Short mmCIF file of C-alpha atoms in Angstrom, two decimals:
data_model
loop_
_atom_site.label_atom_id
_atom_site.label_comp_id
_atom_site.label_asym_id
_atom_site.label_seq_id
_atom_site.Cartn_x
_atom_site.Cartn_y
_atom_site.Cartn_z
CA UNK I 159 -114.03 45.94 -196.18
CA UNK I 160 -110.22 45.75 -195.26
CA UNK I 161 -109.04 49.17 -193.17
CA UNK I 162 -106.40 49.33 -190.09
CA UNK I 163 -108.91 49.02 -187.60
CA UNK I 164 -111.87 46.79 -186.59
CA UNK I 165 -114.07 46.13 -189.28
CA UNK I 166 -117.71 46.96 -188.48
CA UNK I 167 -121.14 45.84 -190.39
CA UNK I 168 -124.40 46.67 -189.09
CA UNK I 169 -127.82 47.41 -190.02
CA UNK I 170 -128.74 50.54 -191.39
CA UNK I 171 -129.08 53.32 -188.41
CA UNK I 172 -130.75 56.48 -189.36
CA UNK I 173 -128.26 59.02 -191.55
CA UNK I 174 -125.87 56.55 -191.62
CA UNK I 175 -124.57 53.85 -194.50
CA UNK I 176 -124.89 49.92 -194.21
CA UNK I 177 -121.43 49.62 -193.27
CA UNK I 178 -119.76 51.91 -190.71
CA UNK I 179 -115.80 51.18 -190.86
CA UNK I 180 -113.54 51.56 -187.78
CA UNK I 181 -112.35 54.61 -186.97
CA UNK I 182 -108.10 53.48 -187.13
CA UNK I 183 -105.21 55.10 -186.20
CA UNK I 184 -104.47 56.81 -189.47
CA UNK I 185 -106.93 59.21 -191.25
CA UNK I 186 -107.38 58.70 -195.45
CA UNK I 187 -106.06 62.20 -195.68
CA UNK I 188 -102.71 60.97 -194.17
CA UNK I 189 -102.09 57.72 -195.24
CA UNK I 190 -99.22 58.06 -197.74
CA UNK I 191 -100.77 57.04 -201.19
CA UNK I 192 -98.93 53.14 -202.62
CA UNK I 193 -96.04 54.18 -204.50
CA UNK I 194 -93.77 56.40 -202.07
CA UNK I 195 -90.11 56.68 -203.69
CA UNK I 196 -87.16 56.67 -201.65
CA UNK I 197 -87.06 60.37 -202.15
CA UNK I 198 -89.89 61.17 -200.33
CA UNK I 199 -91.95 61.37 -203.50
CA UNK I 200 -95.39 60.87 -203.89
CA UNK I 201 -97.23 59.47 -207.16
CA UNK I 202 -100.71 59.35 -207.85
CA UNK I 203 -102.75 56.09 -207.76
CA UNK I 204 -105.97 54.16 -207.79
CA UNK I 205 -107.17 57.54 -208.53
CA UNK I 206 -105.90 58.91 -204.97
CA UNK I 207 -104.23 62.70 -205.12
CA UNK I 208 -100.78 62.30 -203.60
CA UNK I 209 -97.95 65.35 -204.16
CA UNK I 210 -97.37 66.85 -207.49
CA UNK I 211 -94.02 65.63 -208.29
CA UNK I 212 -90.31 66.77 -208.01
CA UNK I 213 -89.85 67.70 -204.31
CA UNK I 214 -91.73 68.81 -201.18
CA UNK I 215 -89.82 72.79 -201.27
CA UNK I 216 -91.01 72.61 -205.28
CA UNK I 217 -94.45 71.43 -204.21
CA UNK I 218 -94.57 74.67 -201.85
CA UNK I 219 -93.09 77.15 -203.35
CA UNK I 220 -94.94 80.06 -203.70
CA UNK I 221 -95.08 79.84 -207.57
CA UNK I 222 -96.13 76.47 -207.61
CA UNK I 223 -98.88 77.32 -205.09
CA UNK I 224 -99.67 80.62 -207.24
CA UNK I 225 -99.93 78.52 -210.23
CA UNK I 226 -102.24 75.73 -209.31
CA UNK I 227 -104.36 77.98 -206.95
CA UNK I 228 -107.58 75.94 -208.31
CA UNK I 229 -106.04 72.51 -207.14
CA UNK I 230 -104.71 73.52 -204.05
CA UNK I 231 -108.32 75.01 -203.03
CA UNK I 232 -109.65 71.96 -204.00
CA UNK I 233 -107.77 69.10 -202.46
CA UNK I 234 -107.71 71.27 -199.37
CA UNK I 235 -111.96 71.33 -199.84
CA UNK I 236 -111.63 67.69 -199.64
CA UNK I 237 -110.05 66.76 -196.63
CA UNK I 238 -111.95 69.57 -194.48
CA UNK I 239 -115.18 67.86 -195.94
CA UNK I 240 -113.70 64.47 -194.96
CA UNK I 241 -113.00 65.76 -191.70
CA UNK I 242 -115.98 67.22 -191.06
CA UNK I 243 -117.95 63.53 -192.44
CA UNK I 244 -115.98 61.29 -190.04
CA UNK I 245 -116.59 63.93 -187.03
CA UNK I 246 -120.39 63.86 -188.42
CA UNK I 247 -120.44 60.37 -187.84
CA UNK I 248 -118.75 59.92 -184.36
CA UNK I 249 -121.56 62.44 -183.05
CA UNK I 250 -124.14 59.80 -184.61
CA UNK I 251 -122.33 57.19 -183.08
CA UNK I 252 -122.33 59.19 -179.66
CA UNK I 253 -126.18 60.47 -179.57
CA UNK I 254 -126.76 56.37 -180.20
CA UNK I 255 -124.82 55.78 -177.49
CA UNK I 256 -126.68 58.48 -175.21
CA UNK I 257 -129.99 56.53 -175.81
CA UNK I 258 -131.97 56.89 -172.48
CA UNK I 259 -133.14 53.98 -171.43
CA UNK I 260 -136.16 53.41 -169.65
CA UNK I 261 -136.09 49.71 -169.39
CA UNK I 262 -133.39 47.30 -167.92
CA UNK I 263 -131.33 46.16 -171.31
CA UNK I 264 -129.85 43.29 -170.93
CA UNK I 265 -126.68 42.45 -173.10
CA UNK I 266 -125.47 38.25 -173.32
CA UNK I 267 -122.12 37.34 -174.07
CA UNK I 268 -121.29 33.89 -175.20
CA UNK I 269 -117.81 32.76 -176.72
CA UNK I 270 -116.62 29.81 -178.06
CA UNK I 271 -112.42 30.20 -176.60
CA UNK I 272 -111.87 31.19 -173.31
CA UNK I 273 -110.86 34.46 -172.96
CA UNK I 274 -112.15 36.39 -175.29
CA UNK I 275 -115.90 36.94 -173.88
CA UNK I 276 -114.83 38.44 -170.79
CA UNK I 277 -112.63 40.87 -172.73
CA UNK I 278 -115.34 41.47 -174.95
CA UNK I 279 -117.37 42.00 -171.52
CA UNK I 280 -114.79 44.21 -169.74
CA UNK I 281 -114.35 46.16 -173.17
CA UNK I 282 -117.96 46.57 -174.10
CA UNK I 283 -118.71 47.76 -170.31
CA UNK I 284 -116.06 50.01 -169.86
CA UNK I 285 -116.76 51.87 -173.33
CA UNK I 286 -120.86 52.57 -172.19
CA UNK I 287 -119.94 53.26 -168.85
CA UNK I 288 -117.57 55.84 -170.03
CA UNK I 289 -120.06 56.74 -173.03
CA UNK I 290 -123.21 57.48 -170.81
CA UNK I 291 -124.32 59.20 -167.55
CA UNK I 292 -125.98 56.40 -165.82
CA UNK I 293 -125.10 53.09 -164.73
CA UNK I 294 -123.77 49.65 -166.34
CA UNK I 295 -123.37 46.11 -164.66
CA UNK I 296 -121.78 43.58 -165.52
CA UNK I 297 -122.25 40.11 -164.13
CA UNK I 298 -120.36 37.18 -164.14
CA UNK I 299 -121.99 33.77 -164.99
CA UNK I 300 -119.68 31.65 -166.38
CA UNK I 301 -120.05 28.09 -165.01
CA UNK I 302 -116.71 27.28 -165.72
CA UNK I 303 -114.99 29.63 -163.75
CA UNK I 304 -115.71 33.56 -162.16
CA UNK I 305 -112.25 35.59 -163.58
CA UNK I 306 -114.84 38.62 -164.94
CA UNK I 307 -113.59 40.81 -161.54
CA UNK I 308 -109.98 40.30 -162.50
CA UNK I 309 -109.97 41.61 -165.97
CA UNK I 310 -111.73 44.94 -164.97
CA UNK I 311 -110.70 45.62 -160.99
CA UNK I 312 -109.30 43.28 -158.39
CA UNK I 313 -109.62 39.82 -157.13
CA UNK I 314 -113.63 39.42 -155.82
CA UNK I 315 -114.80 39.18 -152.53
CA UNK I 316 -118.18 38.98 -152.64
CA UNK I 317 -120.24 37.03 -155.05
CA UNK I 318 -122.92 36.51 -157.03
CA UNK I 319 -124.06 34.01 -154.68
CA UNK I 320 -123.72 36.43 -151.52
CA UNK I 321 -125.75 38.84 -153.28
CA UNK I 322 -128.80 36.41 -154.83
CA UNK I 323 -128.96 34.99 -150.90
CA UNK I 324 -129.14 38.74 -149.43
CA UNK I 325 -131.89 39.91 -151.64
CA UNK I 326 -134.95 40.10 -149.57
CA UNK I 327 -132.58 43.10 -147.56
CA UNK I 328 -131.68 45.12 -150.14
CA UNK I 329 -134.19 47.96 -150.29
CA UNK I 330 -131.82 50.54 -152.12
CA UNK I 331 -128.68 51.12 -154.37
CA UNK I 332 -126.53 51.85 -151.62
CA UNK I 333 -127.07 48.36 -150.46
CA UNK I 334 -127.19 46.90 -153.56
CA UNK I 335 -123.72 48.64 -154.08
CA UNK I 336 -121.69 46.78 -151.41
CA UNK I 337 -121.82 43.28 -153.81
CA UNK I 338 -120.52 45.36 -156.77
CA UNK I 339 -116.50 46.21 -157.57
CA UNK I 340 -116.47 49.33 -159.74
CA UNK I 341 -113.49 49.82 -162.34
CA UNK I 342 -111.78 52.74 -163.68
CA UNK I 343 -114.05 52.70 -166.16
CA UNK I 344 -117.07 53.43 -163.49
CA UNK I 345 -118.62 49.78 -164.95
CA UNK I 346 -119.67 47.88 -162.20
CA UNK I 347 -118.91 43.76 -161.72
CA UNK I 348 -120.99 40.64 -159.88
CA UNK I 349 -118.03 38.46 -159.08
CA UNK I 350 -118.51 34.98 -159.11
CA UNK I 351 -116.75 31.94 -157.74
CA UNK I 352 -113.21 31.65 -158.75
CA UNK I 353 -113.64 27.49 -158.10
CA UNK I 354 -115.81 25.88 -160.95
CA UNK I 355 -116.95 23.39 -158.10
CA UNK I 356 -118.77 26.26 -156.39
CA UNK I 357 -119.40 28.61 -159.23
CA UNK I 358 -121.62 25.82 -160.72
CA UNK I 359 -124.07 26.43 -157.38
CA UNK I 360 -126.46 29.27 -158.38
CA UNK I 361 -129.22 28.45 -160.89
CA UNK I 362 -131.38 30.12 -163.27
CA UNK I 363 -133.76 31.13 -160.33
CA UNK I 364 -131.13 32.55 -158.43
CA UNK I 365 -129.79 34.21 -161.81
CA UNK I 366 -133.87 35.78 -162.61
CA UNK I 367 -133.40 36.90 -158.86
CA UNK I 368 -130.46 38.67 -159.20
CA UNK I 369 -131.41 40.32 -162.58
CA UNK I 370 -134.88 41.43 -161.40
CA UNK I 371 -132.91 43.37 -158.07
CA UNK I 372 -130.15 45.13 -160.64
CA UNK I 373 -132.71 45.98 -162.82
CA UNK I 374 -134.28 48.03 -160.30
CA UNK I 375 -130.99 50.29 -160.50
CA UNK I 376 -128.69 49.84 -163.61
CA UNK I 377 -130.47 50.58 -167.29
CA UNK I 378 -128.43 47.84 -168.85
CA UNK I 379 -126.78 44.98 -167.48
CA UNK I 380 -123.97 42.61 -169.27
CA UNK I 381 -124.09 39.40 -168.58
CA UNK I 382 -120.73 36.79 -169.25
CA UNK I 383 -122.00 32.96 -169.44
CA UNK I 384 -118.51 31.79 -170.79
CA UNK I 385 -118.61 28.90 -172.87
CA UNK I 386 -121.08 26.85 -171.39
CA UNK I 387 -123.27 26.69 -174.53
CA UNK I 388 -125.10 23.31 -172.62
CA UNK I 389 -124.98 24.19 -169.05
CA UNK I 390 -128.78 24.77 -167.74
CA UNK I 391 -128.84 27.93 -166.76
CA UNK I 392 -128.11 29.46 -170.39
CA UNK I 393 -131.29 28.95 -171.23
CA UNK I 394 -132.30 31.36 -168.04
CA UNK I 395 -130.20 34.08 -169.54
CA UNK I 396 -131.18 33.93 -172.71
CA UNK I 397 -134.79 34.09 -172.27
CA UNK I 398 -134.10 37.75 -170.34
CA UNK I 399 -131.80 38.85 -172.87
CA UNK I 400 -132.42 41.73 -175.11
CA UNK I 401 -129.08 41.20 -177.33
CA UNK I 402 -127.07 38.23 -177.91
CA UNK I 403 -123.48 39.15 -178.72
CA UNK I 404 -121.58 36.00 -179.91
CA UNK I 405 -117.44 36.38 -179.67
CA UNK I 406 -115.24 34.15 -182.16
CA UNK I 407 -111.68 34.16 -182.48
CA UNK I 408 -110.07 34.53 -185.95
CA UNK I 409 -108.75 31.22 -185.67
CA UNK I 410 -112.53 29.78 -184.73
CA UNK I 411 -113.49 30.88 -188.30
CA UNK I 412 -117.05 31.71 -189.57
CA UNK I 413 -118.09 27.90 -189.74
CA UNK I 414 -117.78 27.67 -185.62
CA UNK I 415 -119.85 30.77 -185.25
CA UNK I 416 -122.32 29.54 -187.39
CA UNK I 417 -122.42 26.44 -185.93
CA UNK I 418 -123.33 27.97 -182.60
CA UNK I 419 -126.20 30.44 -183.77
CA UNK I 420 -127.55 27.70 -186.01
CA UNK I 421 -127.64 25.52 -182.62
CA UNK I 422 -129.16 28.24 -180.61
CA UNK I 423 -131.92 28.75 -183.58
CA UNK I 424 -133.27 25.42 -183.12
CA UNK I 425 -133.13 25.70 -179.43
CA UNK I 426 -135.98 28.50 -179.67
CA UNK I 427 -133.95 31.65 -180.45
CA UNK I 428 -133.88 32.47 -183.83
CA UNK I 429 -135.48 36.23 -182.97
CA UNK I 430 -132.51 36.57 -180.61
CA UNK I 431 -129.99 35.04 -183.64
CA UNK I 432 -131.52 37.54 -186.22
CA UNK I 433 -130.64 40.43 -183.81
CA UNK I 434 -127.25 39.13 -182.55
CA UNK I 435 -124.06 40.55 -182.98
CA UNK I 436 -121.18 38.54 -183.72
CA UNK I 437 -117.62 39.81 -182.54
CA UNK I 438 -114.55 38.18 -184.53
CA UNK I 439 -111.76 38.86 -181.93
CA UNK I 440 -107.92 38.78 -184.35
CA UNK I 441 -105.41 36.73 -182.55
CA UNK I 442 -101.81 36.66 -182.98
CA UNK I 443 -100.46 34.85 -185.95
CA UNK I 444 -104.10 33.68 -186.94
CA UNK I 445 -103.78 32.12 -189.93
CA UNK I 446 -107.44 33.11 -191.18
CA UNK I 447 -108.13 35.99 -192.50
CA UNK I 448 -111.02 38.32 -190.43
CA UNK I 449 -112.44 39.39 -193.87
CA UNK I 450 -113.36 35.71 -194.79
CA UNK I 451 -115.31 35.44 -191.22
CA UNK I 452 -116.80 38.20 -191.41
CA UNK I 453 -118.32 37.16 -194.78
CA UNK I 454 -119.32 33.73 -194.03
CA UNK I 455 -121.47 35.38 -191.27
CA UNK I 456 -122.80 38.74 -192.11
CA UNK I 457 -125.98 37.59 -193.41
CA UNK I 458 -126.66 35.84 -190.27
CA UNK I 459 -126.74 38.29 -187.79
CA UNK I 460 -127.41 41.56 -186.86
CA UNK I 461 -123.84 43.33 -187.12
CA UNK I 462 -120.48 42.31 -187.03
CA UNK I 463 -117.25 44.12 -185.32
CA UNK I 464 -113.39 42.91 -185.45
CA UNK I 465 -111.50 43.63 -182.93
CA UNK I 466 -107.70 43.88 -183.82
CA UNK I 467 -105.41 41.63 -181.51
CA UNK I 468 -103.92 43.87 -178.57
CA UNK I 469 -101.23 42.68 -176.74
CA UNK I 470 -102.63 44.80 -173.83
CA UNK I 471 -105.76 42.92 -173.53
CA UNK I 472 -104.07 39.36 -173.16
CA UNK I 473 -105.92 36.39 -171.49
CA UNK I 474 -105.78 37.18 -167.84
CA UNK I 475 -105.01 40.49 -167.65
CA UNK I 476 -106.95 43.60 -166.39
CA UNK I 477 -108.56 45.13 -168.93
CA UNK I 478 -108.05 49.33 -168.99
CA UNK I 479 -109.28 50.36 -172.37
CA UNK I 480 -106.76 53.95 -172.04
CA UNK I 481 -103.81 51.57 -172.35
CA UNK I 482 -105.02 49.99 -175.45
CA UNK I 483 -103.99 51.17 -179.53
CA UNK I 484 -106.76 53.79 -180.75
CA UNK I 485 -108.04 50.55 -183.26
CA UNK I 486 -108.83 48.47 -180.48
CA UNK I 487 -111.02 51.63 -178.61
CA UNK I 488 -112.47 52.68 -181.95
CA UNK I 489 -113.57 48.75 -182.15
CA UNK I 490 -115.32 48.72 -179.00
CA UNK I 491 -116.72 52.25 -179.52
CA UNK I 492 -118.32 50.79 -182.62
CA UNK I 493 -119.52 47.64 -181.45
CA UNK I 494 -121.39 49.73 -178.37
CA UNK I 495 -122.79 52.05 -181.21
CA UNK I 496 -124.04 49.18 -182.72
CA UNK I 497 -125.72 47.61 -179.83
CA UNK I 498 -126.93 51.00 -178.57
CA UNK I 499 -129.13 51.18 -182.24
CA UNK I 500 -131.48 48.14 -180.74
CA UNK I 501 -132.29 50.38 -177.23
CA UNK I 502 -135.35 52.41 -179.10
CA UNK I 503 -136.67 49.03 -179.79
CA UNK I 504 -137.43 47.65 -175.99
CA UNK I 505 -138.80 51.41 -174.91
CA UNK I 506 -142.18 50.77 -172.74
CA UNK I 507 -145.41 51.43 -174.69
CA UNK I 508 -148.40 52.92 -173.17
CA UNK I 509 -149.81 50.38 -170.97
CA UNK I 510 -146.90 48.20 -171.09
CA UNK I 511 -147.06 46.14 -167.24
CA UNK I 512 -143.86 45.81 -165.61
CA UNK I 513 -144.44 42.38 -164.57
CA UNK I 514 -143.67 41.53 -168.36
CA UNK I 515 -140.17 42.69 -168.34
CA UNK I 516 -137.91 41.41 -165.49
CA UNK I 517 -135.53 44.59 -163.98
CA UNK I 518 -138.16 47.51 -165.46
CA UNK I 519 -137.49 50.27 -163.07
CA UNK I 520 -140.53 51.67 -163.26
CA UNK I 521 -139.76 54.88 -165.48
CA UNK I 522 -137.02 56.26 -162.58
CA UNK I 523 -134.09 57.93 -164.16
CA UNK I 524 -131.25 55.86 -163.96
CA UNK I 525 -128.52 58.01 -162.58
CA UNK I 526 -124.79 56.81 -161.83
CA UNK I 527 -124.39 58.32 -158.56
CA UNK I 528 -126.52 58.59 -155.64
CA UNK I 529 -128.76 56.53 -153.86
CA UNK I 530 -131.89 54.84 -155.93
#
């Protein structure tokens, strides 16, 4: 379960094994084997082929080579068919990815530390806006306090509020886009209130309102509730959600996440719990190991990703994914794999209403530029 990068388990996806590692910075094929000399010598173990002995110009000489033709051949077999596997699988993970969707999905985050959601958020948003052609939203409704804006763009000038009042007059995406700050990334933010005192003002009318205008234009929307586990409108974004994805810190251990979707089971949720992912976010100097989290909570969930700690993706600070080590991108690459595997579960049936799912679009193609 232990690799350099984010560790990933899932359900099963088509083709694919249970458990789909993180891609990390270093390939099997050229990760010296345990046992290096000083010399620059490699041994064999655990059953892993390292060098043959004596020295590298030995190793490649032409007699050597000549000599142990078969071996050569074969080791060289292996890592072109590893190659090939892992480049197998990231075309999986990016036709999963390319799911069209014909129905507003709607994404939850809730943490339990402040911080890590709206990374998680920022992250998540920026990888499928990246990933796909069409559009992604994310909104910000944490009660506490509306920082989503910061950690993808700029400070917010409109709000959530601005754009739930404003609704009757938005006919079209070009309106629609004048409330939205757009990243790097292309992912699109609802700001909220910066002052918790004002931030607490929209409710979970307003927050049906908003999601029932962006649905008309964005195929999948993210929304950020913070931590407010007991404010009243959580129970308004849940009951529009799609996925739940939970975030934990290392430190928080498996017994806090459990805690939560054990709370949010008796609150009426437990379909939502069984398909939730669970995101164990490493921190510096945590002094629990991911590997135990991740297997107190497996079994209760959907999937689970770690994401490595990345000093570039502090509290507070704007969130631009291109910056970031190639473990903390593969992480969010799989953890957007792994929520993109539940879109072929909300398509529309034949004679499915729209008035059952808040935000259908109707069956319009949801394109990322232009007006809708």
């Amino acid at each position: 379960m232990t690799n350099d990068g984010g560790i990933t388990v899932g359900e099963p996806v088509p083709g694919r094994d249970l458990e789909t590692p993180c891609l990390s910075d270093h390939t099997p094929w050229d990760r010296p084997a345990t046992g290096t000399s000083q010399t620059g010598e490699w041994t064999v173990r655990d059953g892993r082929s390292g060098g043959l002995g004596h020295s590298a110009a030995i190793e490649l000489s032409s007699d050597r080579l000549l000599c142990d033709k078969g071996g050569v051949r074969r080791r060289l077999r292996m890592l072109h068919m590893g190659g090939r596997a892992a480049e197998h699988e990231r075309r999986q993970q990016l036709a999963l990815l390319r799911t069209p969707v014909m129905a507003c999905y709607k994404i939850v985050v809730i943490s339990l530390k402040n911080g890590v959601g709206k990374t998680t958020t920022t992250a998540l948003g920026a990888t499928l806006a990246t990933e796909r052609q069409d559009r992604v939203v994310a909104i910000d409704a944490n009660p506490d306090a509306g920082t989503l804006s910061r950690r993808a763009c700029r400070d917010a000038g409109a709000t959530f509020r601005d754009l739930a009042a404003d609704i009757p007059i938005l006919t079209n995406y070009t309106a629609v886009q004048r409330y939205m700050f757009r990243s790097a990334s292309g992912l699109e933010i609802v700001a909220n209130d910066v002052d918790p005192a004002v931030s607490t003002a929209f409710n979970d009318e307003d927050y049906r309102r908003v999601v029932g205008c962006l649905g008309q234009h964005y195929p999948i929307i993210l929304t950020d509730s913070g931590i407010g586990l007991l404010h009243s409108t959580l129970r308004g974004v849940l009951a529009l959600a799609d996925q739940l994805i939970l975030v934990v810190s290392s430190e928080d251990g498996g017994v806090a996440a459990g805690t939560a979707l054990d709370w949010l089971t008796v609150q009426g949720y437990a379909d939502l719990v069984r398909r939730s992912i669970t995101v164990v976010a490493e921190i510096r100097r945590s002094r629990v190991d991911a590997d135990e989290v991740v297997a107190q909570i497996r079994d209760r969930c959907r999937g689970v990703v770690v994401t490595p700690f990345d000093k570039r993706l502090v509290a507070g600070a704007e969130v631009e994914l291109a910056q970031t080590k190639t473990r903390t991108r593969d992480a969010y690459f799989n953890l957007a794999a792994l929520v993109a595997a539940d879109f072929a579960r909300t398509r529309p049936s034949a004679g499915w209403a729209t008035a059952t799912r808040p935000g259908y679009s109707g069956g319009r193609p949801f394109l990322r530029s232009g007006v809708g």
